[in-house]
Coordinates of C-alpha atoms in Angstrom, one line a residue:
X682 CA 9.1 3.9 61.1
X683 CA 10.8 5.9 63.9
X684 CA 9.4 9.1 62.5
X685 CA 5.9 7.6 62.3
X686 CA 6.1 6.3 65.8
X687 CA 7.2 9.7 67.2
X688 CA 4.6 11.8 65.4
X689 CA 1.7 11.1 67.8
X690 CA 4.0 12.0 70.7
X691 CA 5.0 15.3 69.0
X692 CA 1.3 16.1 68.3
X693 CA 0.5 15.4 72.0
X694 CA 3.3 17.7 73.1
X695 CA 2.1 20.4 70.7
X696 CA -1.5 20.1 71.9
X697 CA -0.4 20.3 75.5
X698 CA 1.7 23.4 74.7
X699 CA -1.2 25.1 72.9
X700 CA -3.5 24.5 75.8
X701 CA -1.2 26.5 78.0
X702 CA 0.3 24.0 80.4
X703 CA 2.9 21.4 80.8
X704 CA 1.9 17.7 81.3
X705 CA 2.7 18.1 85.0
X706 CA 0.6 21.1 85.5
X707 CA -2.4 19.4 83.7
X708 CA -1.9 16.5 86.1
X709 CA -1.9 18.8 89.0
X710 CA -5.3 20.2 88.0
X711 CA -6.8 16.8 87.7
X712 CA -7.3 17.0 83.9
X713 CA -9.6 20.1 84.3
X714 CA -10.5 21.6 80.9
X715 CA -10.5 25.4 81.0
X716 CA -12.2 27.8 78.5
X717 CA -8.9 27.9 76.5
X718 CA -8.9 24.1 76.3
X719 CA -12.5 24.0 75.1
X720 CA -11.8 26.7 72.4
X721 CA -8.7 24.8 71.3
X722 CA -10.7 21.6 71.1
X723 CA -13.4 23.3 69.0
X724 CA -10.8 24.6 66.5
X725 CA -9.2 21.1 66.3
X726 CA -12.6 19.5 65.6
X727 CA -13.3 22.0 62.8
X728 CA -9.9 21.3 61.2
X729 CA -10.7 17.5 61.3
X730 CA -14.0 18.0 59.6
X731 CA -16.3 18.1 62.7
X732 CA -18.0 21.3 61.5
X733 CA -21.1 21.0 63.7
X734 CA -23.4 24.0 63.4
X735 CA -20.7 26.5 62.3
X736 CA -21.6 26.5 58.5
X737 CA -25.3 27.0 59.2
X738 CA -24.6 29.8 61.7
X739 CA -22.4 31.6 59.2
X740 CA -25.1 31.0 56.5
X741 CA -27.8 32.6 58.8
X742 CA -25.7 35.6 59.4
X743 CA -25.1 36.0 55.6
X744 CA -28.8 35.7 54.8
X745 CA -29.7 38.2 57.5
X746 CA -27.2 40.8 56.3
X747 CA -28.0 40.3 52.7
X748 CA -31.8 40.6 53.0
X749 CA -31.6 43.4 55.6
X750 CA -29.4 45.4 53.1
X751 CA -32.0 44.8 50.4
X752 CA -35.1 45.5 52.5
X753 CA -34.8 47.2 56.0
X754 CA -38.0 45.5 57.1
X755 CA -36.4 42.1 57.1
X756 CA -35.1 42.3 60.7
X757 CA -38.0 44.4 61.9
X758 CA -39.6 42.9 65.1
X759 CA -43.0 42.4 63.3
X760 CA -41.4 40.4 60.5
X761 CA -39.4 38.3 62.9
X762 CA -42.6 37.5 64.9
X763 CA -44.3 36.4 61.7
X764 CA -41.3 34.4 60.7
X765 CA -41.3 32.4 64.0
X766 CA -45.1 31.7 63.6
X767 CA -44.7 30.5 60.0
X768 CA -41.6 28.4 60.9
X769 CA -43.1 26.4 63.8
X770 CA -45.3 23.9 61.9
X771 CA -42.6 23.1 59.4
X772 CA -40.0 22.9 62.2
X773 CA -42.1 20.3 64.0
X774 CA -42.2 18.2 60.8
X775 CA -38.5 18.7 60.3
X776 CA -37.9 17.5 63.9
X777 CA -39.4 14.1 63.1
X778 CA -37.5 14.0 59.8
X779 CA -34.2 14.4 61.8
X780 CA -35.0 11.3 63.8
X781 CA -35.6 9.1 60.8
X782 CA -32.5 10.4 59.0
X783 CA -30.4 9.6 62.1
X784 CA -31.2 5.9 61.6
X785 CA -30.1 6.2 57.9
X786 CA -33.7 6.1 56.6
X787 CA -35.9 8.6 54.9
X788 CA -39.6 9.5 54.9
X789 CA -40.9 11.1 51.7
X790 CA -44.5 11.2 52.9
X791 CA -44.3 13.7 55.9
X792 CA -46.2 16.3 53.8
X793 CA -49.0 13.9 53.0
X794 CA -49.2 12.7 56.6
X795 CA -49.4 16.2 57.8
X796 CA -52.1 17.0 55.3
X797 CA -54.0 13.9 56.3
X798 CA -53.7 14.9 60.0
X799 CA -55.2 18.4 59.3
X800 CA -58.1 16.7 57.4
X801 CA -58.7 14.4 60.3
X802 CA -58.9 17.4 62.7
X803 CA -61.3 19.2 60.4
X804 CA -63.6 16.2 60.0
X805 CA -63.6 15.2 63.7
X806 CA -64.1 18.8 65.0
X807 CA -66.2 20.4 62.4
X808 CA -68.2 17.7 60.6
X809 CA -68.6 15.2 63.5
X810 CA -68.7 18.0 66.1
X811 CA -66.3 16.2 68.4
X812 CA -64.4 18.2 70.9
X813 CA -61.3 19.7 69.3
X814 CA -59.0 18.0 71.7
X815 CA -60.3 14.6 70.6
X816 CA -59.8 15.6 67.0
X817 CA -56.1 16.5 67.7
X818 CA -55.5 13.3 69.5
X819 CA -57.1 11.3 66.7
X820 CA -54.9 13.1 64.1
X821 CA -51.7 12.3 66.1
X822 CA -52.8 8.7 66.6
X823 CA -53.3 8.4 62.8
X824 CA -49.7 9.6 62.4
X825 CA -48.4 7.1 64.9
X826 CA -50.2 4.2 63.2
X827 CA -48.8 5.2 59.9
X828 CA -45.3 5.1 61.5
X829 CA -45.9 1.7 62.9
X830 CA -47.0 0.5 59.4
X831 CA -43.9 2.0 57.8
X832 CA -41.6 0.4 60.4
X833 CA -43.3 -3.0 60.0
X834 CA -42.9 -3.0 56.2
X835 CA -39.3 -1.9 56.4
X836 CA -38.1 -4.3 59.1
X837 CA -40.3 -7.3 58.2
X838 CA -39.9 -7.3 54.4
X839 CA -36.7 -5.2 54.0
X840 CA -38.4 -2.8 51.6
X841 CA -36.4 0.4 51.2
X842 CA -38.0 3.2 53.1
X843 CA -37.7 5.4 50.0
X844 CA -40.2 3.2 48.2
X845 CA -42.5 2.6 51.2
X846 CA -42.9 6.3 52.0
X847 CA -43.1 7.2 48.3
X848 CA -46.1 4.9 48.1
X849 CA -47.4 6.5 51.3
X850 CA -47.1 10.0 49.8
X851 CA -49.5 9.1 47.1
X852 CA -51.9 6.9 49.2
X853 CA -52.3 9.3 52.1
X854 CA -52.7 12.3 49.7
X855 CA -55.7 10.4 48.2
X856 CA -57.1 9.7 51.7
X857 CA -56.8 13.4 52.5
X858 CA -58.6 14.4 49.3
X859 CA -61.4 11.9 50.1
X860 CA -61.8 13.2 53.6
X861 CA -62.0 16.8 52.5
X862 CA -64.6 16.0 49.9
X863 CA -65.6 18.0 46.8
X864 CA -65.2 21.4 48.5
X865 CA -61.5 20.6 49.2
X866 CA -61.5 22.5 52.5
X867 CA -62.9 22.5 56.0
X868 CA -62.9 25.9 57.7
X869 CA -62.2 26.2 61.4
X870 CA -63.7 29.2 63.2
X871 CA -61.3 31.9 64.2
X872 CA -62.8 31.8 67.7
X873 CA -61.7 28.2 68.2
X874 CA -59.0 27.8 70.8
X875 CA -56.7 25.9 68.5
X876 CA -56.8 28.7 65.9
X877 CA -56.4 31.3 68.7
X878 CA -53.4 29.3 70.0
X879 CA -51.6 29.4 66.6
X880 CA -52.3 33.1 65.8
X881 CA -53.0 35.2 68.9
X882 CA -51.5 33.5 71.9
X883 CA -48.4 35.4 73.0
X884 CA -46.5 35.2 76.3
X885 CA -46.5 38.2 78.7
X886 CA -42.9 39.6 78.5
X887 CA -42.2 38.7 82.2
X888 CA -43.2 35.1 81.5
X889 CA -40.9 35.0 78.5
X890 CA -38.0 36.4 80.5
X891 CA -38.6 33.8 83.3
X892 CA -38.6 31.0 80.7
X893 CA -35.3 32.3 79.3
X894 CA -33.8 32.5 82.8
X895 CA -34.9 28.9 83.6
X896 CA -33.4 27.7 80.3
X897 CA -30.0 29.3 81.3
X898 CA -30.2 27.8 84.8
X899 CA -31.0 24.4 83.3
X900 CA -27.9 24.6 81.1
X901 CA -25.8 25.7 84.1
X902 CA -27.2 22.9 86.3
X903 CA -26.7 20.3 83.6
X904 CA -23.1 21.4 83.0
X905 CA -22.2 21.3 86.7
X906 CA -23.8 18.0 87.2
X907 CA -21.9 16.5 84.3
X908 CA -18.7 17.9 85.8
X909 CA -19.4 16.3 89.2
X910 CA -20.1 12.9 87.5
X911 CA -16.8 13.1 85.5
X912 CA -14.8 14.2 88.6
X913 CA -16.2 11.2 90.6
X914 CA -15.2 8.9 87.8
X915 CA -11.7 10.5 87.7
X916 CA -12.2 11.6 84.1
X917 CA -11.1 15.0 82.7
X918 CA -13.8 17.5 83.5
X919 CA -14.6 21.1 82.6
X920 CA -13.6 24.0 84.8
X921 CA -16.7 25.5 86.5
X922 CA -16.2 28.7 84.5
X923 CA -17.1 26.8 81.3
X924 CA -20.8 26.0 82.1
X925 CA -21.1 29.4 83.8
X926 CA -20.0 31.2 80.6
X927 CA -22.4 28.9 78.5
X928 CA -25.3 29.8 80.7
X929 CA -24.5 33.5 80.6
X930 CA -24.2 33.6 76.8
X931 CA -27.6 31.7 76.5
X932 CA -29.3 34.0 79.1
X933 CA -28.0 37.2 77.2
X934 CA -29.0 35.8 73.8
X935 CA -32.5 34.7 74.9
X936 CA -33.0 37.9 76.8
X937 CA -32.2 40.0 73.8
X938 CA -34.5 37.9 71.6
X939 CA -37.4 38.3 74.0
X940 CA -36.8 42.0 74.3
X941 CA -36.6 42.5 70.6
X942 CA -39.8 40.5 69.9
X943 CA -41.6 42.4 72.6
X944 CA -41.2 45.6 70.6
X945 CA -44.0 44.1 68.4
X946 CA -46.5 41.5 69.6
X947 CA -44.0 39.5 71.7
X948 CA -43.0 35.8 72.0
X949 CA -45.7 33.6 70.4
X950 CA -46.7 30.4 72.2
X951 CA -46.6 28.1 69.2
X952 CA -42.8 28.6 68.5
X953 CA -42.2 28.0 72.3
X954 CA -44.1 24.7 71.9
X955 CA -41.8 23.8 69.0
X956 CA -38.7 24.6 71.1
X957 CA -40.0 22.5 74.0
X958 CA -40.4 19.6 71.6
X959 CA -36.8 20.1 70.4
X960 CA -35.5 20.1 74.0
X961 CA -37.5 16.9 74.7
X962 CA -36.2 15.2 71.6
X963 CA -32.6 16.4 72.3
X964 CA -32.8 14.9 75.8
X965 CA -34.2 11.6 74.5
X966 CA -31.6 11.3 71.8
X967 CA -28.6 12.2 74.0
X968 CA -29.5 10.9 77.5
X969 CA -31.5 7.7 76.9
X970 CA -30.7 4.2 75.8
X971 CA -33.2 4.6 72.9
X972 CA -31.3 7.7 71.7
X973 CA -28.0 6.0 71.8
X974 CA -29.5 3.1 69.8
X975 CA -30.7 5.6 67.2
X976 CA -27.2 6.9 66.7
X977 CA -25.7 3.4 66.7
X978 CA -28.1 2.0 64.2
X979 CA -27.7 5.0 61.9
X980 CA -23.9 4.8 62.2
X981 CA -23.5 1.1 61.4
X982 CA -26.6 -1.2 61.6
X983 CA -24.5 -4.4 61.4
X984 CA -22.3 -3.3 64.3
X985 CA -25.4 -2.3 66.3
X986 CA -27.0 -5.7 65.7
X987 CA -23.8 -7.5 66.7
X988 CA -23.7 -5.4 69.9
X989 CA -27.1 -6.7 70.9
X990 CA -29.0 -3.4 70.3
X991 CA -32.7 -3.7 69.5
X992 CA -32.3 -2.7 65.8
X993 CA -35.9 -3.5 64.8
X994 CA -37.5 -1.7 67.7
X995 CA -35.3 1.3 67.1
X996 CA -36.2 1.6 63.4
X997 CA -39.9 1.2 64.1
X998 CA -39.9 3.8 66.8
X999 CA -38.0 6.2 64.6
X1000 CA -40.7 5.9 61.9
X1001 CA -43.4 6.4 64.6
X1002 CA -41.7 9.5 65.9
X1003 CA -41.3 10.9 62.4
X1004 CA -45.0 10.3 61.4
X1005 CA -46.3 11.6 64.8
X1006 CA -44.4 14.8 64.5
X1007 CA -45.6 15.2 60.9
X1008 CA -49.2 14.9 62.2
X1009 CA -48.5 17.5 64.9
X1010 CA -47.1 19.8 62.3
X1011 CA -50.2 19.3 60.1
X1012 CA -52.4 20.2 63.0
X1013 CA -50.4 23.3 63.7
X1014 CA -50.5 24.3 60.0
X1015 CA -54.3 23.9 59.9
X1016 CA -54.6 26.0 63.1
X1017 CA -52.4 28.7 61.6
X1018 CA -54.5 28.8 58.4
X1019 CA -57.8 28.4 60.2
X1020 CA -58.8 25.6 57.8
X1021 CA -57.8 22.2 56.5
X1022 CA -57.3 22.3 52.8
X1023 CA -55.8 20.4 50.0
X1024 CA -52.9 22.8 50.1
X1025 CA -52.0 21.7 53.7
X1026 CA -49.0 19.4 53.4
X1027 CA -48.5 20.0 49.7
X1028 CA -45.5 18.9 47.8
X1029 CA -43.1 21.6 49.0
X1030 CA -43.8 20.6 52.6
X1031 CA -42.0 17.3 52.0
X1032 CA -39.0 18.9 50.3
X1033 CA -38.8 21.8 52.8
X1034 CA -38.9 19.5 55.9
X1035 CA -36.2 17.2 54.5
X1036 CA -34.2 20.1 53.3
X1037 CA -34.4 21.8 56.8
X1038 CA -33.1 18.7 58.5
X1039 CA -30.2 18.3 56.1
X1040 CA -29.3 22.0 56.0
X1041 CA -29.4 22.1 59.8
X1042 CA -26.6 19.6 59.9
X1043 CA -28.2 16.1 60.0
X1044 CA -26.2 13.7 57.8
X1045 CA -28.0 11.9 55.0
X1046 CA -25.8 8.9 55.8
X1047 CA -27.2 8.5 59.3
X1048 CA -25.7 8.6 62.7
X1049 CA -24.9 12.3 62.8
X1050 CA -27.1 15.2 63.7
X1051 CA -29.1 16.6 66.6
X1052 CA -32.7 17.7 67.3
X1053 CA -31.4 21.3 67.1
X1054 CA -30.7 20.7 63.4
X1055 CA -34.4 21.2 62.8
X1056 CA -34.3 24.7 64.4
X1057 CA -31.3 25.9 62.4
X1058 CA -32.6 24.4 59.1
X1059 CA -36.1 25.7 59.4
X1060 CA -34.7 29.2 60.3
X1061 CA -32.7 29.2 57.1
X1062 CA -35.6 28.1 54.9
X1063 CA -38.1 30.4 56.6
X1064 CA -35.6 33.4 56.4
X1065 CA -35.1 32.8 52.6
X1066 CA -38.8 32.6 52.1
X1067 CA -39.5 35.7 54.2
X1068 CA -36.8 37.7 52.5
X1069 CA -37.8 36.8 49.0
X1070 CA -41.5 37.6 49.9
X1071 CA -40.4 41.1 51.1
X1072 CA -38.6 41.6 47.8
X1073 CA -41.7 40.6 45.8
X1074 CA -39.8 37.9 44.0
X1075 CA -41.6 34.9 42.4
X1076 CA -41.9 31.5 44.2
X1077 CA -39.7 30.0 41.5
X1078 CA -36.8 32.1 42.8
X1079 CA -37.4 30.7 46.3
X1080 CA -37.3 27.1 45.0
X1081 CA -34.1 27.8 43.1
X1082 CA -32.3 29.4 46.0
X1083 CA -33.5 26.8 48.5
X1084 CA -32.3 24.1 46.2
X1085 CA -28.9 25.7 45.9
X1086 CA -28.6 26.0 49.7
X1087 CA -29.6 22.3 50.1
X1088 CA -27.0 21.3 47.5
X1089 CA -24.4 23.3 49.3
X1090 CA -25.3 21.7 52.6
X1091 CA -25.0 18.2 51.1
X1092 CA -21.6 19.1 49.6
X1093 CA -20.4 20.4 53.0
X1094 CA -21.6 17.2 54.7
X1095 CA -19.8 15.0 52.2
X1096 CA -16.6 17.0 52.5
X1097 CA -16.7 17.0 56.3
X1098 CA -17.4 13.2 56.2
X1099 CA -14.3 12.7 54.0
X1100 CA -12.2 14.9 56.2
X1101 CA -13.4 13.0 59.3
X1102 CA -12.4 9.7 57.7
X1103 CA -9.0 11.0 56.8
X1104 CA -8.4 12.2 60.4
X1105 CA -9.7 8.9 61.9
X1106 CA -12.9 10.4 63.2
X1107 CA -15.4 8.7 61.0

């Protein structure tokens, strides 16, 4: 018993020593966390199973090195520009999938909803001759209504979301086919602004650099503001050098990306829109009461209900967000192709969107993940697809490799969950 009682004290002394200061010195600095403390905390979290984005970052590096060694055009600026354009519609769909996974639910119909949204745009803008903007709004509204319908069925009757959305997959695919008619497609002129937006709109380099600089300044301002809040509350806070280093790393990384893409056509507007949606969702999930409810419901729905959180409203809004983003992704896919066809939102869209969310780090068990999971996951899937296309390999190989990566991601998630539980972090 004595040894067990003394073990936490010994770990605390060891952690203090590893952070480079005695207890008295840390007290003198007011509990300020330096870069060394932040690094030590990251290593400690990884050891305890809090892997975060580390596995997916390592996986991206391995994929890039492997395909670049097999085909020198893989990391060429032109191929990376195409990769960002192709990844944006799927990334938007995966972003909504992340939200519904966070509340420990699933939506198997995101592909069908995206295909239905593309058909709605085609019918409204081409056949009914409505303004394109009205068609886009109508498509997103259809997605939102579908989300409300799913949420109502799940919360009112307790039907598993797996079954509800499986039925929706078939039903909305039928509606899509009915809207497209016997031709199976509705072409959108290349001169239409929506198609131009998805294919030819690129930011001038100076605008892209300004946006990169503003993003770095936003990270710096947010970090310093968080530090001031914690200092006022007399809580341990980061040293000012920590947010400064984060902002510098982000500025250098984004600057290099803009410079490299500008060697070809530059930074496309559609991927920037996707990133803005990710930033918006990241803010809503991390900084609002609704976002905290999403994590709480996904982590333990009974505990969330006992704590007085609006569980029903949270579940319904999660389905609405998921279906609305699926509709936006369908609109972008139709704009990218210049037509709404039966292939828009086909079967692999469902699988790729869910796979992207899970590969990016969102837990299947709910309560863990972030909006940035969609970015990382869709980058992996798009990079695999692009690399195999450059190698002229069959689509069957792409499915097998993507499936293997998904299985590996689920295994890593299960192992990290077990490790967190053993270290008392679950």
